[in-house]
Structure formats: C-alpha cells, structure tokens
Amino acid sequence: MLTLAILGFLYDQPLHGYELKSRITGLTGHVRPVSDGALYPAIARLEKSGLLSRRTEPGTGAAPRQTLELTGEGRAELLRRLADPEQAEITDQIRFFTLAAFLHHLADPPRQAAVLRRRLAFLTAPSSFFYDGDGHPVTAEREPNPFRRGMLLVARASSTAERSWLTGTIADLERLTPPGAAD
C-alpha cells in the first residue's frame, strides 16, 4: 500500500518527503498512519530500483530540500500495479481505497472497470467477521452479542454503499468504451 501511495502521489507531481508523508497520511488517516521509519526506507528502495529520483532545491530557510519525482520506469510501474493489482489490494478496504485513489491514472476505461469488477466480486461473496461452528458466516440477525452485531450492521451498510458505487461506476466506464474495444 505504501509503495502504491508513493508512486501515485508522485505521478501527480514531484513532492518533498514531508509533503508526500502528509498526503499519504491524509489518504490513510488514523487507520494506518505512516511513520518516517516506514516511509523513508520505502523511498530509498524505490530510488535504488530506479522508480524515483530526487533533486536538491534551495529550502525556504538555510537547508536545501530534496524533491522526489517519478522516473519513466516509476510511471510505468504505477500503471502496471493499477492494471493488475495484487489480491490484497482488492480484498483489503484501505488498500483498495489507495488503489482507487489513483485508478484514474490508468486512463483505460475497460481496464479500470476490470479492477472494479474484481472488487465487486469480492464484496458479493458471502463473508463475515464471525463464523458459526459449521463454518457459515454469522449475520447480524443471528448475532446475540450487541457489539459484534453492531460491527456486522456497519459493515453491511458500508458494503451495500460500496457495491452501489462500484455498479454505477462500472456502468459509466462501460458507456465510455467503444463497442468491440473491450474484446
């Protein structure tokens, strides 16, 4: 997720490390805060891999600032990751939202729709946080614990809203696709 967020934000524009961290934190919020101990080693790995570069610019004070920007290879890597996301980027809500934040960079409606269809298929499959002794998902109606029942109800409402958005967005993307182009 962190690599995808770094590539996505730098695809938009070159940024200083602090600006990049602020944008990633804004995207993931308090759920998955990014620490300097995770961000800067990730930046170093991407730089070593040739996916991003840094240049020194004069700072607002006395110290110069490092600006990070994607290389051509970094831009291609982001597009590859968007077109063919890992399964965890489909099944994990925060990872999926990170992916969705940059999916517009793919700029190919049939490929965008294919990613959204994968998420929709995942959300349509029966699941729960809790399972009974026979391995069947426990529904809110069958959960006696009020706290677990609340979790299930909130998850259901969120999933219903997301499925509605996915269905509508896929339909919109299909309208943008010329006949025969998705074959």
C-alpha positions as a LaTeX table, in Angstrom:
\begin{tabular}{lrrr}
\hline
Residue & $x$ (\AA) & $y$ (\AA) & $z$ (\AA) \\
\hline
Met1 & 0.00 & 0.00 & 0.00 \\
Leu2 & 2.80 & 2.42 & 0.90 \\
Thr3 & 4.61 & 1.85 & $-2.38$ \\
Leu4 & 1.39 & 2.34 & $-4.33$ \\
Ala5 & 0.66 & 5.58 & $-2.46$ \\
Ile6 & 4.18 & 6.90 & $-3.05$ \\
Leu7 & 4.03 & 6.11 & $-6.76$ \\
Gly8 & 0.51 & 7.51 & $-7.07$ \\
Phe9 & 1.18 & 10.83 & $-5.40$ \\
Leu10 & 4.47 & 11.33 & $-7.23$ \\
Tyr11 & 2.74 & 10.51 & $-10.53$ \\
Asp12 & 0.62 & 13.61 & $-9.88$ \\
Gln13 & 3.60 & 15.86 & $-9.20$ \\
Pro14 & 7.07 & 15.96 & $-7.63$ \\
Leu15 & 6.93 & 16.38 & $-3.84$ \\
His16 & 9.18 & 16.86 & $-0.84$ \\
Gly17 & 9.26 & 13.98 & 1.64 \\
Tyr18 & 7.20 & 15.86 & 4.22 \\
Glu19 & 4.55 & 16.77 & 1.63 \\
Leu20 & 4.42 & 13.15 & 0.48 \\
Lys21 & 4.01 & 11.92 & 4.06 \\
Ser22 & 1.20 & 14.43 & 4.65 \\
Arg23 & $-0.69$ & 13.28 & 1.55 \\
Ile24 & $-0.31$ & 9.61 & 2.43 \\
Thr25 & $-1.47$ & 10.30 & 5.98 \\
Gly26 & $-4.46$ & 12.20 & 4.58 \\
Leu27 & $-5.35$ & 9.20 & 2.42 \\
Thr28 & $-4.98$ & 6.51 & 5.07 \\
Gly29 & $-5.86$ & 8.66 & 8.07 \\
His30 & $-5.61$ & 7.34 & 11.58 \\
Val31 & $-6.32$ & 3.79 & 10.39 \\
Arg32 & $-2.82$ & 3.20 & 9.02 \\
Pro33 & $-0.55$ & 6.11 & 9.84 \\
Val34 & 2.76 & 6.24 & 8.01 \\
Ser35 & 5.90 & 6.64 & 10.07 \\
Asp36 & 9.22 & 8.09 & 8.97 \\
Gly37 & 10.68 & 4.66 & 9.75 \\
Ala38 & 8.49 & 3.13 & 7.04 \\
Leu39 & 8.33 & 5.99 & 4.53 \\
Tyr40 & 11.98 & 6.90 & 4.08 \\
Pro41 & 13.27 & 3.32 & 3.65 \\
Ala42 & 10.48 & 2.77 & 1.09 \\
Ile43 & 11.58 & 5.90 & $-0.76$ \\
Ala44 & 15.19 & 4.68 & $-0.69$ \\
Arg45 & 14.15 & 1.26 & $-2.10$ \\
Leu46 & 12.18 & 2.91 & $-4.91$ \\
Glu47 & 15.09 & 5.21 & $-5.70$ \\
Lys48 & 17.53 & 2.28 & $-5.74$ \\
Ser49 & 15.14 & 0.42 & $-8.07$ \\
Gly50 & 15.16 & 3.38 & $-10.46$ \\
Leu51 & 11.47 & 4.17 & $-9.94$ \\
Leu52 & 12.02 & 7.61 & $-8.47$ \\
Ser53 & 14.75 & 10.21 & $-8.31$ \\
Arg54 & 15.50 & 13.13 & $-6.07$ \\
Arg55 & 16.90 & 16.52 & $-6.76$ \\
Thr56 & 18.12 & 19.17 & $-4.36$ \\
Glu57 & 16.37 & 22.53 & $-4.30$ \\
Pro58 & 17.00 & 25.57 & $-2.14$ \\
Gly59 & 14.96 & 25.41 & 1.05 \\
Thr60 & 12.85 & 28.18 & 2.49 \\
Gly61 & 15.47 & 28.50 & 5.23 \\
Ala62 & 19.15 & 27.69 & 5.04 \\
Ala63 & 18.84 & 23.94 & 4.46 \\
Pro64 & 18.27 & 22.61 & 0.94 \\
Arg65 & 15.25 & 20.38 & 0.31 \\
Gln66 & 15.03 & 17.09 & $-1.52$ \\
Thr67 & 12.30 & 16.88 & $-4.16$ \\
Leu68 & 11.15 & 13.41 & $-5.16$ \\
Glu69 & 9.83 & 12.63 & $-8.62$ \\
Leu70 & 8.95 & 9.54 & $-10.61$ \\
Thr71 & 11.15 & 8.30 & $-13.40$ \\
Gly72 & 9.67 & 6.87 & $-16.57$ \\
Glu73 & 10.10 & 3.43 & $-15.01$ \\
Gly74 & 8.22 & 4.61 & $-11.92$ \\
Arg75 & 5.32 & 5.85 & $-14.02$ \\
Ala76 & 5.20 & 2.52 & $-15.87$ \\
Glu77 & 5.31 & 0.61 & $-12.56$ \\
Leu78 & 2.34 & 2.56 & $-11.19$ \\
Leu79 & 0.32 & 1.81 & $-14.32$ \\
Arg80 & 1.26 & $-1.87$ & $-14.10$ \\
Arg81 & 0.15 & $-2.04$ & $-10.46$ \\
Leu82 & $-3.11$ & $-0.29$ & $-11.25$ \\
Ala83 & $-3.91$ & $-2.59$ & $-14.18$ \\
Asp84 & $-3.08$ & $-5.79$ & $-12.30$ \\
Pro85 & $-3.43$ & $-5.21$ & $-8.55$ \\
Glu86 & $-2.47$ & $-7.86$ & $-6.03$ \\
Gln87 & $-5.37$ & $-9.73$ & $-4.44$ \\
Ala88 & $-4.77$ & $-7.96$ & $-1.10$ \\
Glu89 & $-5.29$ & $-4.64$ & $-2.88$ \\
Ile90 & $-8.75$ & $-5.89$ & $-3.88$ \\
Thr91 & $-9.78$ & $-7.55$ & $-0.59$ \\
Asp92 & $-8.39$ & $-5.11$ & 1.97 \\
Gln93 & $-10.56$ & $-1.99$ & 2.15 \\
Ile94 & $-7.78$ & 0.51 & 2.92 \\
Arg95 & $-5.52$ & $-0.95$ & 0.24 \\
Phe96 & $-8.39$ & $-0.89$ & $-2.25$ \\
Phe97 & $-9.18$ & 2.72 & $-1.44$ \\
Thr98 & $-5.50$ & 3.55 & $-2.01$ \\
Leu99 & $-5.70$ & 1.80 & $-5.37$ \\
Ala100 & $-8.95$ & 3.59 & $-6.24$ \\
Ala101 & $-7.40$ & 6.97 & $-5.39$ \\
Phe102 & $-5.02$ & 6.57 & $-8.34$ \\
Leu103 & $-7.04$ & 4.38 & $-10.73$ \\
His104 & $-7.79$ & 7.42 & $-12.90$ \\
His105 & $-4.13$ & 7.36 & $-13.99$ \\
Leu106 & $-4.79$ & 4.09 & $-15.83$ \\
Ala107 & $-6.84$ & 6.10 & $-18.39$ \\
Asp108 & $-8.33$ & 2.97 & $-20.00$ \\
Pro109 & $-12.00$ & 2.52 & $-19.06$ \\
Pro110 & $-12.15$ & $-1.25$ & $-19.78$ \\
Arg111 & $-9.09$ & $-1.88$ & $-17.58$ \\
Gln112 & $-10.45$ & 0.40 & $-14.84$ \\
Ala113 & $-13.77$ & $-1.47$ & $-14.98$ \\
Ala114 & $-11.96$ & $-4.82$ & $-14.76$ \\
Val115 & $-10.33$ & $-3.75$ & $-11.47$ \\
Leu116 & $-13.67$ & $-2.55$ & $-10.10$ \\
Arg117 & $-15.34$ & $-5.83$ & $-11.15$ \\
Arg118 & $-12.78$ & $-7.74$ & $-9.09$ \\
Arg119 & $-13.66$ & $-5.67$ & $-6.02$ \\
Leu120 & $-17.38$ & $-6.10$ & $-6.69$ \\
Ala121 & $-16.98$ & $-9.89$ & $-6.98$ \\
Phe122 & $-15.14$ & $-9.90$ & $-3.66$ \\
Leu123 & $-17.87$ & $-7.85$ & $-1.95$ \\
Thr124 & $-20.61$ & $-10.04$ & $-3.40$ \\
Ala125 & $-19.18$ & $-13.28$ & $-1.98$ \\
Pro126 & $-20.69$ & $-14.28$ & 1.40 \\
Ser127 & $-18.43$ & $-13.30$ & 4.27 \\
Ser128 & $-18.47$ & $-12.20$ & 7.87 \\
Phe129 & $-16.16$ & $-11.26$ & 10.68 \\
Phe130 & $-17.57$ & $-14.25$ & 12.55 \\
Tyr131 & $-18.48$ & $-17.83$ & 11.60 \\
Asp132 & $-20.59$ & $-20.45$ & 13.33 \\
Gly133 & $-19.40$ & $-23.94$ & 14.27 \\
Asp134 & $-20.23$ & $-25.23$ & 10.78 \\
Gly135 & $-18.16$ & $-22.51$ & 9.08 \\
His136 & $-21.14$ & $-20.46$ & 7.88 \\
Pro137 & $-20.97$ & $-16.66$ & 8.07 \\
Val138 & $-22.84$ & $-15.21$ & 11.05 \\
Thr139 & $-25.32$ & $-12.48$ & 10.10 \\
Ala140 & $-26.25$ & $-9.52$ & 12.27 \\
Glu141 & $-29.69$ & $-11.05$ & 12.77 \\
Arg142 & $-28.15$ & $-14.21$ & 14.25 \\
Glu143 & $-25.51$ & $-12.48$ & 16.40 \\
Pro144 & $-26.56$ & $-12.19$ & 20.07 \\
Asn145 & $-23.57$ & $-10.05$ & 21.09 \\
Pro146 & $-24.67$ & $-6.39$ & 20.58 \\
Phe147 & $-21.13$ & $-5.20$ & 19.85 \\
Arg148 & $-20.47$ & $-7.82$ & 17.21 \\
Arg149 & $-23.97$ & $-7.23$ & 15.82 \\
Gly150 & $-23.08$ & $-3.54$ & 15.50 \\
Met151 & $-19.88$ & $-4.40$ & 13.64 \\
Leu152 & $-21.85$ & $-6.58$ & 11.25 \\
Leu153 & $-24.52$ & $-3.93$ & 10.66 \\
Val154 & $-21.95$ & $-1.20$ & 9.96 \\
Ala155 & $-20.00$ & $-3.50$ & 7.64 \\
Arg156 & $-23.22$ & $-4.40$ & 5.78 \\
Ala157 & $-24.16$ & $-0.74$ & 5.28 \\
Ser158 & $-20.66$ & 0.12 & 4.09 \\
Ser159 & $-20.57$ & $-2.87$ & 1.74 \\
Thr160 & $-24.01$ & $-2.01$ & 0.33 \\
Ala161 & $-22.92$ & 1.57 & $-0.37$ \\
Glu162 & $-19.66$ & 0.44 & $-1.96$ \\
Arg163 & $-21.39$ & $-2.16$ & $-4.16$ \\
Ser164 & $-23.80$ & 0.53 & $-5.36$ \\
Trp165 & $-20.91$ & 2.86 & $-6.21$ \\
Leu166 & $-18.99$ & 0.08 & $-7.96$ \\
Thr167 & $-22.01$ & $-0.98$ & $-10.02$ \\
Gly168 & $-22.72$ & 2.60 & $-11.12$ \\
Thr169 & $-19.09$ & 3.39 & $-11.88$ \\
Ile170 & $-18.63$ & 0.18 & $-13.90$ \\
Ala171 & $-21.74$ & 1.10 & $-15.93$ \\
Asp172 & $-20.33$ & 4.59 & $-16.52$ \\
Leu173 & $-16.99$ & 3.15 & $-17.65$ \\
Glu174 & $-18.75$ & 0.72 & $-20.00$ \\
Arg175 & $-20.56$ & 3.66 & $-21.61$ \\
Leu176 & $-17.15$ & 5.24 & $-22.30$ \\
Thr177 & $-15.88$ & 2.10 & $-24.01$ \\
Pro178 & $-16.37$ & 1.98 & $-27.78$ \\
Pro179 & $-18.18$ & $-1.17$ & $-28.99$ \\
Gly180 & $-15.72$ & $-4.03$ & $-29.56$ \\
Ala181 & $-12.92$ & $-2.27$ & $-27.65$ \\
Ala182 & $-13.22$ & $-4.49$ & $-24.57$ \\
Asp183 & $-12.93$ & $-7.73$ & $-26.58$ \\
\hline
\end{tabular}
